[in-house]
Short mmCIF file of C-alpha atoms in Angstrom, two decimals:
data_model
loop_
_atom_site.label_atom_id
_atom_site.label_comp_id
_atom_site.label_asym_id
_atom_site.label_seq_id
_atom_site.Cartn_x
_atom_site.Cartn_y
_atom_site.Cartn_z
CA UNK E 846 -1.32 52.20 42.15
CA UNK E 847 1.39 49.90 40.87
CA UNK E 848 2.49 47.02 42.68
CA UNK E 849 6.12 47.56 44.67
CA UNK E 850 7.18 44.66 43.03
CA UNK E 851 6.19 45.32 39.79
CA UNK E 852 7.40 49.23 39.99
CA UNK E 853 11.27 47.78 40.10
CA UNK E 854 10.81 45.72 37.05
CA UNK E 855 10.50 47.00 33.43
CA UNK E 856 6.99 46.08 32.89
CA UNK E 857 6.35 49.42 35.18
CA UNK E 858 6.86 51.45 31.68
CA UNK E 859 4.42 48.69 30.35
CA UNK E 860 1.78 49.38 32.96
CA UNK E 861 1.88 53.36 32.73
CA UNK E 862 1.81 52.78 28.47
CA UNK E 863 -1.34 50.74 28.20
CA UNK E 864 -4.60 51.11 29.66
CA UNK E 865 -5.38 48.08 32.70
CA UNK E 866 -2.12 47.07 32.58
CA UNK E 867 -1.99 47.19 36.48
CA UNK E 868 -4.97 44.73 37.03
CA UNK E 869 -4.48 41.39 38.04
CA UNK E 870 -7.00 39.21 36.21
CA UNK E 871 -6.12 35.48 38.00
CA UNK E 872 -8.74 33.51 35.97
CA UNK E 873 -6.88 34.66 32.88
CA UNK E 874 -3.54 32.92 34.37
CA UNK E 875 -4.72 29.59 34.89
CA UNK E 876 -3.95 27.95 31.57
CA UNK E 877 -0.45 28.34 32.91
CA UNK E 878 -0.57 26.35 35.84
CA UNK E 879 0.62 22.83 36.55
CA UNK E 880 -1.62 20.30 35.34
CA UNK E 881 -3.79 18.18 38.31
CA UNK E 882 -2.33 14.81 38.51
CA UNK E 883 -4.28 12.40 35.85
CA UNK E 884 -7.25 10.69 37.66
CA UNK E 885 -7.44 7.30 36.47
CA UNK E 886 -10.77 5.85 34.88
CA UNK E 887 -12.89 3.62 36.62
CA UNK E 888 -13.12 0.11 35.55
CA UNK E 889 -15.71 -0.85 33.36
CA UNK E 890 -16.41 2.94 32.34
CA UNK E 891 -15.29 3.59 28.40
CA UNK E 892 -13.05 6.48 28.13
CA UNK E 893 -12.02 8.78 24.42
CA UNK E 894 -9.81 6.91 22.51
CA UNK E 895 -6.25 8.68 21.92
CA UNK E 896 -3.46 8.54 19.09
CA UNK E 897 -0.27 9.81 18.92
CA UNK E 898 1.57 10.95 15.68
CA UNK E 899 2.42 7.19 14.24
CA UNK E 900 -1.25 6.18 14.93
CA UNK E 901 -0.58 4.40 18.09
CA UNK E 902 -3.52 4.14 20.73
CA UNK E 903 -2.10 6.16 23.54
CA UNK E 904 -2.08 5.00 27.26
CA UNK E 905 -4.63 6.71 29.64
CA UNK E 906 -1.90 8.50 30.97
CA UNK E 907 1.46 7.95 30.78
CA UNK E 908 5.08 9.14 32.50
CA UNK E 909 6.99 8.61 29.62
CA UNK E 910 7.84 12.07 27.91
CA UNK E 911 5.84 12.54 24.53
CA UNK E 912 6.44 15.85 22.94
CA UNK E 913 3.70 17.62 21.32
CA UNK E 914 0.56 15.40 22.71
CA UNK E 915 -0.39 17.68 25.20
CA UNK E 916 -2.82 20.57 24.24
CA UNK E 917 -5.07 23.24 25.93
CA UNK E 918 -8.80 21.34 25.17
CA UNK E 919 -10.48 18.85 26.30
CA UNK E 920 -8.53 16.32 29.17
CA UNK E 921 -5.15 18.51 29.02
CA UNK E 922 -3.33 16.13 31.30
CA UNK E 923 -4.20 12.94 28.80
CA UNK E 924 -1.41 12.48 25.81
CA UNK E 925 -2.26 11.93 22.01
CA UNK E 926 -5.75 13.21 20.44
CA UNK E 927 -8.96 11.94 19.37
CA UNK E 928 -9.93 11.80 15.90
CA UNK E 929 -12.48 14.48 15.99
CA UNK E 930 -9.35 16.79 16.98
CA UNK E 931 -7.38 15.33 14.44
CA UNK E 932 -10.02 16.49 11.51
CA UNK E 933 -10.46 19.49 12.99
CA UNK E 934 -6.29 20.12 13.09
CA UNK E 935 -6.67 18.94 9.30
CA UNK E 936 -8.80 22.22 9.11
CA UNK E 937 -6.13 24.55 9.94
CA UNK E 938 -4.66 27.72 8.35
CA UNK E 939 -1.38 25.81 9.39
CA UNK E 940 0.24 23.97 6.89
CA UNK E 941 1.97 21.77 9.18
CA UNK E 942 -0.75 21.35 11.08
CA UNK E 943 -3.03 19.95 8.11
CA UNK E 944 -0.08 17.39 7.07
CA UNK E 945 0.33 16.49 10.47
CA UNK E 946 -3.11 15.58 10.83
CA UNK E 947 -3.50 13.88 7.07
CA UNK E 948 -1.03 11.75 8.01
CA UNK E 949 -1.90 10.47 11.43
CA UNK E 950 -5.11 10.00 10.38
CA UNK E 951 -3.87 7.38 7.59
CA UNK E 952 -1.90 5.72 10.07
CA UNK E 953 -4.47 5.18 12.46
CA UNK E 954 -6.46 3.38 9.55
CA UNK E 955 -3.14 1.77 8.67
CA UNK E 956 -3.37 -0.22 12.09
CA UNK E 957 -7.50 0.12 12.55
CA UNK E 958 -7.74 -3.90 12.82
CA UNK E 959 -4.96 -4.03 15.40
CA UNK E 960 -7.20 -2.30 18.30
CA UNK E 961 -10.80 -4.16 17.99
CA UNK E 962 -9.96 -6.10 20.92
CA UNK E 963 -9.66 -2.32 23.15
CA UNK E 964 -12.27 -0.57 21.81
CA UNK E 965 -15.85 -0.77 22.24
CA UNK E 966 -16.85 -0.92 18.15
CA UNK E 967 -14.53 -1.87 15.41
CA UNK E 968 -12.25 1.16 14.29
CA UNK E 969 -12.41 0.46 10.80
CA UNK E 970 -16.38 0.95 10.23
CA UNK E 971 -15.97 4.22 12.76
CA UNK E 972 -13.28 5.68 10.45
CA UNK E 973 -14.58 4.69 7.03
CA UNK E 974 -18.71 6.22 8.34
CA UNK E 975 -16.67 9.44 9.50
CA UNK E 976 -16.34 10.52 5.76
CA UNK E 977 -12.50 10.71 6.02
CA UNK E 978 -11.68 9.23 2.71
CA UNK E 979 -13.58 12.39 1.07
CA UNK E 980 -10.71 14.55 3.54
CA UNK E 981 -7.87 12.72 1.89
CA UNK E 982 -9.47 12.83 -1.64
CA UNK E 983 -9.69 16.80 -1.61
CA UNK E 984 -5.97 16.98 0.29
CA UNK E 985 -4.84 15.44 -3.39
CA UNK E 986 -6.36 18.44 -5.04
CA UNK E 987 -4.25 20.73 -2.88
CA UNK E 988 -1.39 23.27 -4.48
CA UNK E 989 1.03 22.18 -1.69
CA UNK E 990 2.88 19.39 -2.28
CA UNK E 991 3.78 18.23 1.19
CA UNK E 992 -0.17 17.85 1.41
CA UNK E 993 -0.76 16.33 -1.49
CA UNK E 994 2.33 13.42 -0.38
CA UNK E 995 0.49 13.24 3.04
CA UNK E 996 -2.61 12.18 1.18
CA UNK E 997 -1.18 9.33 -1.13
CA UNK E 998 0.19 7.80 1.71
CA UNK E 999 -3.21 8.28 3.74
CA UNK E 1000 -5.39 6.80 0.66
CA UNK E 1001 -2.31 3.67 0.09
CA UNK E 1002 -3.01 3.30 4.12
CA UNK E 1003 -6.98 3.11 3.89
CA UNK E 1004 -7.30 1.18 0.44
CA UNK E 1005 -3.93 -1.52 0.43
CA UNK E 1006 -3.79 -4.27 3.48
CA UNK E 1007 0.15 -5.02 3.47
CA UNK E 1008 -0.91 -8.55 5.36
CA UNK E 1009 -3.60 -9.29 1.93
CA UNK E 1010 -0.44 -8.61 -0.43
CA UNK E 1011 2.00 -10.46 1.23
CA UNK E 1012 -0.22 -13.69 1.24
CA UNK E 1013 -1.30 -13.43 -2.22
CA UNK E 1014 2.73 -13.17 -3.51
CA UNK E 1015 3.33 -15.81 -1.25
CA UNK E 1016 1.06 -17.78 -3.03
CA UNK E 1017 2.81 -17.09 -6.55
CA UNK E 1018 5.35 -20.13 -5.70
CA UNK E 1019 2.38 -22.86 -5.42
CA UNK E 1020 0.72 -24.90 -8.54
CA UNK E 1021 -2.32 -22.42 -8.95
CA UNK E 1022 -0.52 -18.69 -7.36
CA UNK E 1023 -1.21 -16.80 -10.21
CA UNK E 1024 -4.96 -17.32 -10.04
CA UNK E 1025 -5.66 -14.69 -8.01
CA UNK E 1026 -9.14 -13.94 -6.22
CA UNK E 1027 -11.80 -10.89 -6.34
CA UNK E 1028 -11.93 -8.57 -2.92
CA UNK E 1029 -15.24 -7.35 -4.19
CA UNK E 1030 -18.09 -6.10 -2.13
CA UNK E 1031 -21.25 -8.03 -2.08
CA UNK E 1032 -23.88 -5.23 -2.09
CA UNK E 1033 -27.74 -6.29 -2.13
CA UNK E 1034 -28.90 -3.35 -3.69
CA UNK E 1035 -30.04 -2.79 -7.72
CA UNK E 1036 -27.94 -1.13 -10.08
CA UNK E 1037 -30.03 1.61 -10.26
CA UNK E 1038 -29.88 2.04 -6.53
CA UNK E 1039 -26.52 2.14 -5.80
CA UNK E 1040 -26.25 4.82 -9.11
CA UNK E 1041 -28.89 6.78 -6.73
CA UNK E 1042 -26.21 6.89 -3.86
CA UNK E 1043 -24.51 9.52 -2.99
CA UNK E 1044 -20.31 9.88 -2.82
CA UNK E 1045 -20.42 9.92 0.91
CA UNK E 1046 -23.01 6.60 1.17
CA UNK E 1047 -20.89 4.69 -1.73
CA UNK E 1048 -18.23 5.51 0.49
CA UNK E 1049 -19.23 3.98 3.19
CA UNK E 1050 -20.64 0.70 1.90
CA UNK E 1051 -17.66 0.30 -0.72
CA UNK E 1052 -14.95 2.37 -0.45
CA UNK E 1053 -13.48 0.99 -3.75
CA UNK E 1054 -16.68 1.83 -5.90
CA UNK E 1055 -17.18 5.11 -3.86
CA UNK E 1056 -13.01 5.98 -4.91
CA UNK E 1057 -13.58 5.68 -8.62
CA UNK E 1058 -17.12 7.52 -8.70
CA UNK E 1059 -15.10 10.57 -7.30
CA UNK E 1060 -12.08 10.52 -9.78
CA UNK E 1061 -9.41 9.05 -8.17
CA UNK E 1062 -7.77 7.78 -11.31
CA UNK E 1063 -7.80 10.59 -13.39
CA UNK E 1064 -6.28 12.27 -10.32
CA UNK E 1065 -3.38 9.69 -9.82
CA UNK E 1066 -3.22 9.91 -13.68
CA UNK E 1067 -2.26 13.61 -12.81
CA UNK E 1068 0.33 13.07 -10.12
CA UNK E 1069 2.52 10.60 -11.94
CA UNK E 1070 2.72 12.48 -15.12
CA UNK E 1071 2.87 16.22 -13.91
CA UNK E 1072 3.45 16.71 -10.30
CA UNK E 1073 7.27 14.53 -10.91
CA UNK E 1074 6.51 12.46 -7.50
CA UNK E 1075 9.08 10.68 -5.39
CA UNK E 1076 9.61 6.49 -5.23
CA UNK E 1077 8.25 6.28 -2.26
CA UNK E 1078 4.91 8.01 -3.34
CA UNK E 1079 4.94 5.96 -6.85
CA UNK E 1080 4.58 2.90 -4.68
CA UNK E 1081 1.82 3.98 -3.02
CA UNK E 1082 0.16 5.01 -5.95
CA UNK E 1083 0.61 1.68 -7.66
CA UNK E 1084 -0.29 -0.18 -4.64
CA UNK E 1085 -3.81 1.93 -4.82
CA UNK E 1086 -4.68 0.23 -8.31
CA UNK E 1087 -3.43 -2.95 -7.50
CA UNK E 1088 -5.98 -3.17 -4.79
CA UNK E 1089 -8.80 -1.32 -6.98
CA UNK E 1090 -7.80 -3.76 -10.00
CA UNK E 1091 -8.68 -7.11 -7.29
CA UNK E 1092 -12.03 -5.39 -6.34
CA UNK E 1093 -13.62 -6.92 -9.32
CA UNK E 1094 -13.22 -6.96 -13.50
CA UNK E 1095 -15.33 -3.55 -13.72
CA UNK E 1096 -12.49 -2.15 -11.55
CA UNK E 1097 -9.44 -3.57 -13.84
CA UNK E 1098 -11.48 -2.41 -16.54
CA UNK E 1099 -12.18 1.15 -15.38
CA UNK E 1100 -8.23 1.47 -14.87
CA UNK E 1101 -7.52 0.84 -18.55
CA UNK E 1102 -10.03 2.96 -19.36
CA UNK E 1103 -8.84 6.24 -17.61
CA UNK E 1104 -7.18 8.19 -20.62
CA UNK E 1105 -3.24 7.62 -19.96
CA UNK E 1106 -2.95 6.34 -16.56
CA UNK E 1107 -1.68 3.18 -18.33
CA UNK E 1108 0.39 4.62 -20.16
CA UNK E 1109 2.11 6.58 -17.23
CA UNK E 1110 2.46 3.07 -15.72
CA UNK E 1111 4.16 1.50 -18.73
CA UNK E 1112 6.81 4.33 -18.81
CA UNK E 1113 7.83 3.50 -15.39
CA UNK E 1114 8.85 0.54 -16.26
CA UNK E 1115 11.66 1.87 -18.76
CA UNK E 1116 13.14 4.14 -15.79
CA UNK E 1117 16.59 3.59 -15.22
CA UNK E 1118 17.54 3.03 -12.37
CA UNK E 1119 13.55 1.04 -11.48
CA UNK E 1120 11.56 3.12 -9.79
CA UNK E 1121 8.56 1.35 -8.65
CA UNK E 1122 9.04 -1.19 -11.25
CA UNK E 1123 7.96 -4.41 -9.46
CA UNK E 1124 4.70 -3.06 -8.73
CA UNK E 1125 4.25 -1.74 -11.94
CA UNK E 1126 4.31 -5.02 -13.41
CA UNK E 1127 2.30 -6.40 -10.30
CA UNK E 1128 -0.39 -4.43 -11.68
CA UNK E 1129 -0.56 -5.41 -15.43
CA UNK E 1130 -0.51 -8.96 -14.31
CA UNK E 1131 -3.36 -8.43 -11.53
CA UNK E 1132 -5.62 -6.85 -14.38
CA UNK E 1133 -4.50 -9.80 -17.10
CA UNK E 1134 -5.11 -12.68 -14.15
CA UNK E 1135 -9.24 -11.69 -14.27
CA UNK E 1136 -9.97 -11.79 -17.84
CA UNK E 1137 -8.56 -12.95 -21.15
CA UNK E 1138 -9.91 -9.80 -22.91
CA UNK E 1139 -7.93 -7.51 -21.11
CA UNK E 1140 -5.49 -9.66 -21.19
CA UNK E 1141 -4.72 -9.48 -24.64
CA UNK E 1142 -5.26 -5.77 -24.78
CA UNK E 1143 -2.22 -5.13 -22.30
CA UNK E 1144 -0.05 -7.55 -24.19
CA UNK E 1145 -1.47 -5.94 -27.79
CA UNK E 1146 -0.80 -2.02 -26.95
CA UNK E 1147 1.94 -1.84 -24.16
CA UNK E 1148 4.31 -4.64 -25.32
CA UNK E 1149 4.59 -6.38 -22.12
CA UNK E 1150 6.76 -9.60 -24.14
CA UNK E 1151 9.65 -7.07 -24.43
CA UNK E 1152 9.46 -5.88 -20.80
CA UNK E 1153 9.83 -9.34 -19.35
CA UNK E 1154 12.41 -10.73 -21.75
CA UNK E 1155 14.63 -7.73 -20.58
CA UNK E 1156 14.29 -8.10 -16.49
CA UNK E 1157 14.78 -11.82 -16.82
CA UNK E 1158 17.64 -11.82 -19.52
CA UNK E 1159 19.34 -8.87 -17.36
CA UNK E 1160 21.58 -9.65 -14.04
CA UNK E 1161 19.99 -10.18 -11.33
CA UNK E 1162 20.91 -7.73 -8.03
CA UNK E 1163 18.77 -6.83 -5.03
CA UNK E 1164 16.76 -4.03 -7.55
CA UNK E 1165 15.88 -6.64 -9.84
CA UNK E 1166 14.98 -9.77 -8.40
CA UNK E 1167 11.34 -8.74 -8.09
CA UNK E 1168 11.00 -7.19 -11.40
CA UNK E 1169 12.56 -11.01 -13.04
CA UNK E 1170 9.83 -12.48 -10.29
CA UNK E 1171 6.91 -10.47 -11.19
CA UNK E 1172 8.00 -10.87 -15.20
CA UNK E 1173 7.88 -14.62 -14.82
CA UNK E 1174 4.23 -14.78 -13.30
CA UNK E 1175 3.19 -12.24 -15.54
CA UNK E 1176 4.29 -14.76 -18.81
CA UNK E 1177 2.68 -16.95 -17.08
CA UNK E 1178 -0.47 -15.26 -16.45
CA UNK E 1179 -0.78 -15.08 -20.38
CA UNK E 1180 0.50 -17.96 -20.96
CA UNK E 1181 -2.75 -19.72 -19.19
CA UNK E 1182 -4.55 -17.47 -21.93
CA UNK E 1183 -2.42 -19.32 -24.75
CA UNK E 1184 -1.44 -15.78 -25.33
CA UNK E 1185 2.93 -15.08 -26.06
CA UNK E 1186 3.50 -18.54 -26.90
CA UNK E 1187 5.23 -17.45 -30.02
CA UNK E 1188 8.07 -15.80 -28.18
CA UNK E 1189 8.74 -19.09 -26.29
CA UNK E 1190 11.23 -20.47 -28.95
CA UNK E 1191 13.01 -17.22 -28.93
CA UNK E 1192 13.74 -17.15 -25.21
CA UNK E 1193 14.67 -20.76 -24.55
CA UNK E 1194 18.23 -20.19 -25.12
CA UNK E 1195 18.22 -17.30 -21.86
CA UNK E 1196 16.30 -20.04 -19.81
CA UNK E 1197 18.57 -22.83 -20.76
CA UNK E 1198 21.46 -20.22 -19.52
CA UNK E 1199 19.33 -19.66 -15.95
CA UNK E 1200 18.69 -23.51 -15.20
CA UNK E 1201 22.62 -24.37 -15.81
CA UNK E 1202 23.07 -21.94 -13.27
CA UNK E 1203 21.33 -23.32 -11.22
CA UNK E 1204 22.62 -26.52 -11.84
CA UNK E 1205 26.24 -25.00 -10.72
CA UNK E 1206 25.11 -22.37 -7.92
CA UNK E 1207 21.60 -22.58 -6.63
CA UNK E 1208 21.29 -24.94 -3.83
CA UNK E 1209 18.64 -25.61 -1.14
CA UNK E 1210 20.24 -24.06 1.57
CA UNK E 1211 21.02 -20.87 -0.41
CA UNK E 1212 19.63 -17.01 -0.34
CA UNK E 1213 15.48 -17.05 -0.27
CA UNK E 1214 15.81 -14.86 -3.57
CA UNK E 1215 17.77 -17.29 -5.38
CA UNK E 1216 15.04 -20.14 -4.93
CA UNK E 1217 12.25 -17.81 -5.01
CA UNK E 1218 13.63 -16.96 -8.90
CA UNK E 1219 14.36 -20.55 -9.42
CA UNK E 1220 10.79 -21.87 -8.53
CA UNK E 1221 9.53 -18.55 -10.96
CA UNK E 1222 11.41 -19.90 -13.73
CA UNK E 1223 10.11 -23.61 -12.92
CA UNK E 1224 6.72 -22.33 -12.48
CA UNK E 1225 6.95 -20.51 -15.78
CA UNK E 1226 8.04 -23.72 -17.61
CA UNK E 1227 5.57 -26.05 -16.48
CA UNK E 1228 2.86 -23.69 -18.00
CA UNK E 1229 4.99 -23.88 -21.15
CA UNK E 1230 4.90 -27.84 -21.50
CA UNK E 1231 0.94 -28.31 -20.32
CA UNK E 1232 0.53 -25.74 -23.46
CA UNK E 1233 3.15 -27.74 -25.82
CA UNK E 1234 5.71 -30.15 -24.80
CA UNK E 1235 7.34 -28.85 -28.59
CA UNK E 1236 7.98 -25.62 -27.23
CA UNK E 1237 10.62 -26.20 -24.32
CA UNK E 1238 11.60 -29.54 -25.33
CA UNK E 1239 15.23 -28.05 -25.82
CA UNK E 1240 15.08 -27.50 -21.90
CA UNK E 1241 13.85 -30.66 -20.49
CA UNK E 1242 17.92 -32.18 -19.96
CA UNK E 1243 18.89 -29.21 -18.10
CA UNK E 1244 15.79 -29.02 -16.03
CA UNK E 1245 15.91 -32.76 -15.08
CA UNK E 1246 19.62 -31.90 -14.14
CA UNK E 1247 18.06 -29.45 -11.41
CA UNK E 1248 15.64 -31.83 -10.27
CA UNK E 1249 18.01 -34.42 -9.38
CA UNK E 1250 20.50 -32.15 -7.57
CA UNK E 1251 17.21 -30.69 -5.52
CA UNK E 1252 15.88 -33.86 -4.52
CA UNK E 1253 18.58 -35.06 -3.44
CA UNK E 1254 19.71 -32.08 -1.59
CA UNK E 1255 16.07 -32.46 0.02
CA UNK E 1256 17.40 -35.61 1.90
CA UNK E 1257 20.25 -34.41 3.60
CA UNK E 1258 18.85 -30.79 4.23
CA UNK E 1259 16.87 -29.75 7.52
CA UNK E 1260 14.55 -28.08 8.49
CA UNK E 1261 13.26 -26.96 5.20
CA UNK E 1262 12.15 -23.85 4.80
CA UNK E 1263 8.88 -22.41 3.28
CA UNK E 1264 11.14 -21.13 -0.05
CA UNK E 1265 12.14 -25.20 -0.38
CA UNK E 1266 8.93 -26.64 -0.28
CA UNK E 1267 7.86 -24.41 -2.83
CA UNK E 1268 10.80 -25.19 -5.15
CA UNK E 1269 10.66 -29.13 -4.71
CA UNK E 1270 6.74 -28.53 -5.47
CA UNK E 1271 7.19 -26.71 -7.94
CA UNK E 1272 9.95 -29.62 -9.36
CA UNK E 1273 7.44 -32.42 -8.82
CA UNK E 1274 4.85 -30.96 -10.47
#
């Protein structure tokens, strides 16, 4: 019989359509119940480690409202999810649920080194031994472009350290900047042994080596020539083989090698307005800075001279100041090579323009982009006279002029800042 209650409501039609409408099955109803309060852990006891969407390690429990952290598995009442939930969610039929997962995946490796301290075993080794790379690697392969942008971004996240970067630009303003060092990975094993590894070990003991064994370039080759990608996913892309072209020269080397990924990279740089351009040219002087051979190959077939005459002739504007930075310590990067030191002569009539203007505007107190060119352009010219004193003597006047004013602006100015120490070096040396 049909429960009073439910008689004067219109699932009564419901109950009389289909069969066992009218039993009450409790157990069935329990999902849909308030949650138990949260029982805290005990101290000392290691608990599941939980993320939320940005990669953030979640709270045991928390009050404050988060939105779609709460699911029907395992510890309902605790927000965020592990990462064996995440890689299953990356699983799913659900588009939204596989680029949601790609992507808090890569930001949980994007701040790995920030958690050691909380958690039992280093995140970093955990992630990289859980074969995740190979997850982002096939996500580029996918024929939905949301997924495949999830996946550059999750690659940029495991491969590029932001904090590494920084430091080694920093650098750029002292004596010896554009030397830059090899992030390779010391593994005692034979050639012929680590040939016999397979994807998932090389992985794991070198992600770089492990990335190029399973075709990375060729695929990033791919995306920036067919697949039209946005800024945004250029600069991840270009941050990828920056990092691969540090590893070590077999690296650089394999990235010239890959059949027009090079080329891709050149074109970039005669976008208008830049797109990516900075980093473009980052990369070209990375692969120079290791070896003399490619050095000359990059100037030889992709006419770099002609690139950085242009950004450091044209006006300089908040889109350009890095691309005139990067073209000066690129020169100068062949320059140490004795390579472009024909198309000095040629250009001394654009510096002698730069350092008068300096003379007039740039002063030690000024915009960190205005020194940060000026102690480029310095930089640039002391490589010139170690080579040949003949070649810049034309400029000599107008840079003593800046010297003086500097100095003596040096005196009366305090606290100096990191950008005027590295000018006034820059001017003594």
């Amino acid at each position: 019989p049909i429960s009073p209650v439910v008689a004067q409501t219109p699932a009564a039609e419901l109950v009389n359509k289909f069969p066992h409408m009218d039993v009450l099955e409790p157990e069935k109803l329990e999902w849909m119940q308030e949650l138990p309060p949260t029982k805290l852990p005990i101290r000392g006891i290691p608990y599941t480690a939980r993320f939320n969407f940005k990669g953030e390690l979640m709270p045991y429990t928390t009050e404050i409202k988060t939105d779609g952290l709460y699911h029907h598995g395992e510890e309902p009442g605790r927000p965020g999810y592990t990462l064996q939930e995440l890689v299953q969610l990356s699983r799913s039929s659900m588009l939204q649920h596989r680029v949601t997962a790609i992507s808090t995946i890569g930001s949980i490796f994007y701040r790995a080194s920030d958690y050691d301290s909380c958690l039992a075993r280093p995140l970093l080794p955990q992630l990289l031994d859980s074969d995740l790379f190979l997850l982002f690697r096939f996500s580029l392969d996918d024929p939905v472009r949301s997924v495949v942008s999830a996946a550059i971004a999750a690659i940029a996240s495991v491969l590029v350290n932001p904090k590494d970067e920084g430091c080694l630009d920093r650098l750029l303003e002292t004596a010896t900047g554009v030397r830059q060092p090899l992030f390779s990975v010391h593994l005692d094993l034979k050639p012929s042994e680590i040939s016999e590894l397979k994807d998932v070990q090389l992985l794991r003991v070198d992600v770089i080596l492990g990335a190029l064994r399973i075709n990375l370039l060729p695929r990033f080759r791919y995306i920036l020539e067919k697949l039209k990608p946005e800024p945004v996913e250029i600069s991840h892309i270009m941050r990828c083989l920056i990092r691969i072209a540090r590893h070590s020269s077999e690296s650089a080397a394999s990235i010239s090698r890959t059949p027009g990924l090079l080329q891709v990279v050149r074109k970039l740089l005669n976008e208008k307005p830049p797109v990516a351009c900075s980093d473009a040219l980052k990369l070209f002087r990375v692969m120079a800075c290791y070896s003399r051979q490619v050095a000359e190959y990059l100037v030889e077939t992709y006419s770099l001279v002609e690139v950085f005459q242009r950004f450091i002739a044209g006006d300089l504007g908040e889109t350009t100041i890095n691309l005139a930075l990067e073209s000066f310590y690129t020169w100068q990067t062949l320059l140490n090579y004795h390579l472009t030191t024909s198309n000095v002569s040629m250009f001394t009539p654009v510096i002698q323009r730069l350092l008068m203007y300096y003379v007039e505007s740039i002063n030690l107190d000024g915009a960190r982009a205005d020194l940060a060119h000026a102690t480029a352009l310095i930089n640039w010219l002391t490589t010139v006279l170690r080579i040949n004193v003949s070649y810049a003597q034309c400029l000599i006047p107008a840079f003593q002029l800046c010297a003086l004013k500097w100095l003596s602006q040096a005196e009366t100015t305090y606290p100096l800042k990191w950008a005027d120490h590295a000018l006034l070096g820059a001017v003594l040396q």
